[in-house]
């Protein structure tokens, strides 16, 4: 579906021109990798952001959840993903409590 070339050494990446800021990918990520940032130029005033790529476990939930094909996950053969940690789970909880917006922004 994607026509984007996979960037090297990157677990998860986005196509901001497609993102409609629906938050779905952020809500399904178990590891606090994703969050929305404020962006006055975008449709809903927010834009998807990869905030902690080093925590990505490669579960593909974000890519499967996105209705607009705006987020992509590397192939397991091409990227060594992290393991899910308590710290990552706690961060995800805080991002969810923050209405899926970036923490500390
Ligand atoms: S692949 Fe999984 S862990 Fe990585 S950003 Fe997507 S939902 Fe989060
Ligand atoms: S699910 Fe897709 S459209 Fe929705 S915020 Fe994530 S990247 Fe953007």
PDB file of C-alpha atoms and ligand atoms in Angstrom:
ATOM      1  CA  UNK A   1       0.000   0.000   0.000  1.00  0.00           C
ATOM      2  CA  UNK A   2       2.844   2.347   0.808  1.00  0.00           C
ATOM      3  CA  UNK A   3       4.813   3.978  -1.914  1.00  0.00           C
ATOM      4  CA  UNK A   4       7.278   5.366   0.618  1.00  0.00           C
ATOM      5  CA  UNK A   5      10.708   3.810   0.711  1.00  0.00           C
ATOM      6  CA  UNK A   6      11.559   2.426   4.144  1.00  0.00           C
ATOM      7  CA  UNK A   7      14.113   4.677   5.848  1.00  0.00           C
ATOM      8  CA  UNK A   8      17.218   2.911   7.063  1.00  0.00           C
ATOM      9  CA  UNK A   9      17.581   1.873  10.695  1.00  0.00           C
ATOM     10  CA  UNK A  10      14.145   3.217  11.650  1.00  0.00           C
ATOM     11  CA  UNK A  11      11.493   1.075  13.386  1.00  0.00           C
ATOM     12  CA  UNK A  12       8.448   3.215  12.650  1.00  0.00           C
ATOM     13  CA  UNK A  13       7.867   6.222  10.435  1.00  0.00           C
ATOM     14  CA  UNK A  14       5.000   8.368   9.190  1.00  0.00           C
ATOM     15  CA  UNK A  15       3.659  10.124   6.124  1.00  0.00           C
ATOM     16  CA  UNK A  16       2.424  13.405   7.561  1.00  0.00           C
ATOM     17  CA  UNK A  17       0.657  14.327   4.341  1.00  0.00           C
ATOM     18  CA  UNK A  18      -1.801  11.465   5.032  1.00  0.00           C
ATOM     19  CA  UNK A  19      -2.259  11.778   8.801  1.00  0.00           C
ATOM     20  CA  UNK A  20      -5.690  13.040   9.878  1.00  0.00           C
ATOM     21  CA  UNK A  21      -4.742  13.231  13.567  1.00  0.00           C
ATOM     22  CA  UNK A  22      -7.314  10.645  14.633  1.00  0.00           C
ATOM     23  CA  UNK A  23      -5.134   9.332  17.513  1.00  0.00           C
ATOM     24  CA  UNK A  24      -5.920   5.687  16.732  1.00  0.00           C
ATOM     25  CA  UNK A  25      -2.310   4.615  16.285  1.00  0.00           C
ATOM     26  CA  UNK A  26      -1.302   6.326  19.521  1.00  0.00           C
ATOM     27  CA  UNK A  27      -4.138   4.615  21.393  1.00  0.00           C
ATOM     28  CA  UNK A  28      -3.139   1.100  20.317  1.00  0.00           C
ATOM     29  CA  UNK A  29       0.639   1.396  20.831  1.00  0.00           C
ATOM     30  CA  UNK A  30       1.608  -0.601  23.931  1.00  0.00           C
ATOM     31  CA  UNK A  31       5.002   1.031  24.327  1.00  0.00           C
ATOM     32  CA  UNK A  32       4.559   4.820  24.381  1.00  0.00           C
ATOM     33  CA  UNK A  33       6.346   5.198  21.070  1.00  0.00           C
ATOM     34  CA  UNK A  34       3.798   7.534  19.479  1.00  0.00           C
ATOM     35  CA  UNK A  35       2.073  10.762  20.496  1.00  0.00           C
ATOM     36  CA  UNK A  36       0.388  13.729  18.890  1.00  0.00           C
ATOM     37  CA  UNK A  37       2.042  17.134  18.757  1.00  0.00           C
ATOM     38  CA  UNK A  38       0.271  20.443  18.273  1.00  0.00           C
ATOM     39  CA  UNK A  39       0.445  21.569  14.656  1.00  0.00           C
ATOM     40  CA  UNK A  40      -1.555  24.599  13.604  1.00  0.00           C
ATOM     41  CA  UNK A  41      -1.168  23.723   9.910  1.00  0.00           C
ATOM     42  CA  UNK A  42      -2.785  20.276  10.135  1.00  0.00           C
ATOM     43  CA  UNK A  43      -6.454  19.316   9.817  1.00  0.00           C
ATOM     44  CA  UNK A  44      -7.249  18.873  13.504  1.00  0.00           C
ATOM     45  CA  UNK A  45      -4.449  21.031  14.863  1.00  0.00           C
ATOM     46  CA  UNK A  46      -2.307  18.017  15.689  1.00  0.00           C
ATOM     47  CA  UNK A  47       0.110  15.684  13.943  1.00  0.00           C
ATOM     48  CA  UNK A  48       1.433  12.198  14.605  1.00  0.00           C
ATOM     49  CA  UNK A  49       4.941  12.070  16.060  1.00  0.00           C
ATOM     50  CA  UNK A  50       7.315   9.216  16.810  1.00  0.00           C
ATOM     51  CA  UNK A  51       8.521  10.231  20.265  1.00  0.00           C
ATOM     52  CA  UNK A  52      10.370   7.105  21.448  1.00  0.00           C
ATOM     53  CA  UNK A  53      11.435   4.962  18.489  1.00  0.00           C
ATOM     54  CA  UNK A  54      13.900   3.054  20.670  1.00  0.00           C
ATOM     55  CA  UNK A  55      10.935   1.511  22.533  1.00  0.00           C
ATOM     56  CA  UNK A  56       9.136   0.178  19.450  1.00  0.00           C
ATOM     57  CA  UNK A  57       8.491  -3.567  19.734  1.00  0.00           C
ATOM     58  CA  UNK A  58       7.418  -4.000  16.118  1.00  0.00           C
ATOM     59  CA  UNK A  59       3.926  -5.230  16.959  1.00  0.00           C
ATOM     60  CA  UNK A  60       2.435  -3.496  13.888  1.00  0.00           C
ATOM     61  CA  UNK A  61      -0.665  -2.411  15.809  1.00  0.00           C
ATOM     62  CA  UNK A  62      -0.254   1.221  14.732  1.00  0.00           C
ATOM     63  CA  UNK A  63       0.025   0.369  11.053  1.00  0.00           C
ATOM     64  CA  UNK A  64      -2.991  -1.940  11.249  1.00  0.00           C
ATOM     65  CA  UNK A  65      -5.058   0.677  13.085  1.00  0.00           C
ATOM     66  CA  UNK A  66      -4.359   3.635  10.814  1.00  0.00           C
ATOM     67  CA  UNK A  67      -7.293   4.215   8.440  1.00  0.00           C
ATOM     68  CA  UNK A  68      -5.195   6.485   6.240  1.00  0.00           C
ATOM     69  CA  UNK A  69      -2.061   4.395   5.654  1.00  0.00           C
ATOM     70  CA  UNK A  70       0.009   7.125   7.261  1.00  0.00           C
ATOM     71  CA  UNK A  71       2.249   5.067   9.553  1.00  0.00           C
ATOM     72  CA  UNK A  72       4.632   2.257   8.699  1.00  0.00           C
ATOM     73  CA  UNK A  73       6.613  -0.306  10.668  1.00  0.00           C
ATOM     74  CA  UNK A  74       9.897  -1.835   9.579  1.00  0.00           C
ATOM     75  CA  UNK A  75      10.144  -5.490   8.624  1.00  0.00           C
ATOM     76  CA  UNK A  76      11.325  -7.728  11.463  1.00  0.00           C
ATOM     77  CA  UNK A  77      14.072  -9.006   9.180  1.00  0.00           C
ATOM     78  CA  UNK A  78      15.431  -5.494   8.743  1.00  0.00           C
ATOM     79  CA  UNK A  79      15.197  -4.001  12.218  1.00  0.00           C
ATOM     80  CA  UNK A  80      15.942  -5.337  15.684  1.00  0.00           C
ATOM     81  CA  UNK A  81      12.997  -4.143  17.771  1.00  0.00           C
ATOM     82  CA  UNK A  82      12.990  -3.493  21.509  1.00  0.00           C
ATOM     83  CA  UNK A  83      11.335  -5.656  24.149  1.00  0.00           C
ATOM     84  CA  UNK A  84       8.354  -4.208  25.988  1.00  0.00           C
ATOM     85  CA  UNK A  85       9.507  -2.682  29.292  1.00  0.00           C
ATOM     86  CA  UNK A  86       7.585  -1.462  32.342  1.00  0.00           C
ATOM     87  CA  UNK A  87       8.943   2.021  31.676  1.00  0.00           C
ATOM     88  CA  UNK A  88       7.520   1.988  28.141  1.00  0.00           C
ATOM     89  CA  UNK A  89       4.153   0.718  29.409  1.00  0.00           C
ATOM     90  CA  UNK A  90       4.034   3.463  32.035  1.00  0.00           C
ATOM     91  CA  UNK A  91       4.827   6.088  29.412  1.00  0.00           C
ATOM     92  CA  UNK A  92       1.998   4.781  27.237  1.00  0.00           C
ATOM     93  CA  UNK A  93      -0.366   5.123  30.188  1.00  0.00           C
ATOM     94  CA  UNK A  94       0.702   8.727  30.727  1.00  0.00           C
ATOM     95  CA  UNK A  95       0.325   9.568  27.033  1.00  0.00           C
ATOM     96  CA  UNK A  96      -3.197   8.086  27.080  1.00  0.00           C
ATOM     97  CA  UNK A  97      -4.035  10.149  30.174  1.00  0.00           C
ATOM     98  CA  UNK A  98      -2.701  13.208  28.335  1.00  0.00           C
ATOM     99  CA  UNK A  99      -5.295  12.752  25.562  1.00  0.00           C
ATOM    100  CA  UNK A 100      -2.610  11.193  23.354  1.00  0.00           C
ATOM    101  CA  UNK A 101      -0.609  14.416  23.240  1.00  0.00           C
ATOM    102  CA  UNK A 102       3.162  14.468  23.734  1.00  0.00           C
ATOM    103  CA  UNK A 103       4.235  14.583  27.350  1.00  0.00           C
ATOM    104  CA  UNK A 104       5.882  17.762  28.581  1.00  0.00           C
ATOM    105  CA  UNK A 105       4.965  19.758  25.499  1.00  0.00           C
TER     106      UNK A 105
HETATM  107  S1  LIG B   1       4.858  -1.164  15.971  1.00  0.00           S
HETATM  108 FE1  LIG B   1       3.809  -1.416  17.948  1.00  0.00          FE
HETATM  109  S2  LIG B   1       5.277  -0.628  19.457  1.00  0.00           S
HETATM  110 FE2  LIG B   1       5.931   0.138  17.435  1.00  0.00          FE
HETATM  111  S3  LIG B   1       4.991   2.164  17.262  1.00  0.00           S
HETATM  112 FE3  LIG B   1       3.616   0.675  16.284  1.00  0.00          FE
HETATM  113  S4  LIG B   1       2.146   0.107  17.888  1.00  0.00           S
HETATM  114 FE4  LIG B   1       3.905   1.083  18.899  1.00  0.00          FE
HETATM  115  S1  LIG B   2      -3.886   6.410  12.941  1.00  0.00           S
HETATM  116 FE1  LIG B   2      -3.006   7.287  11.056  1.00  0.00          FE
HETATM  117  S2  LIG B   2      -4.260   9.099  10.648  1.00  0.00           S
HETATM  118 FE2  LIG B   2      -4.642   8.510  12.780  1.00  0.00          FE
HETATM  119  S3  LIG B   2      -3.159   9.734  13.989  1.00  0.00           S
HETATM  120 FE3  LIG B   2      -2.187   7.758  13.506  1.00  0.00          FE
HETATM  121  S4  LIG B   2      -0.997   8.127  11.617  1.00  0.00           S
HETATM  122 FE4  LIG B   2      -2.487   9.788  11.830  1.00  0.00          FE
END
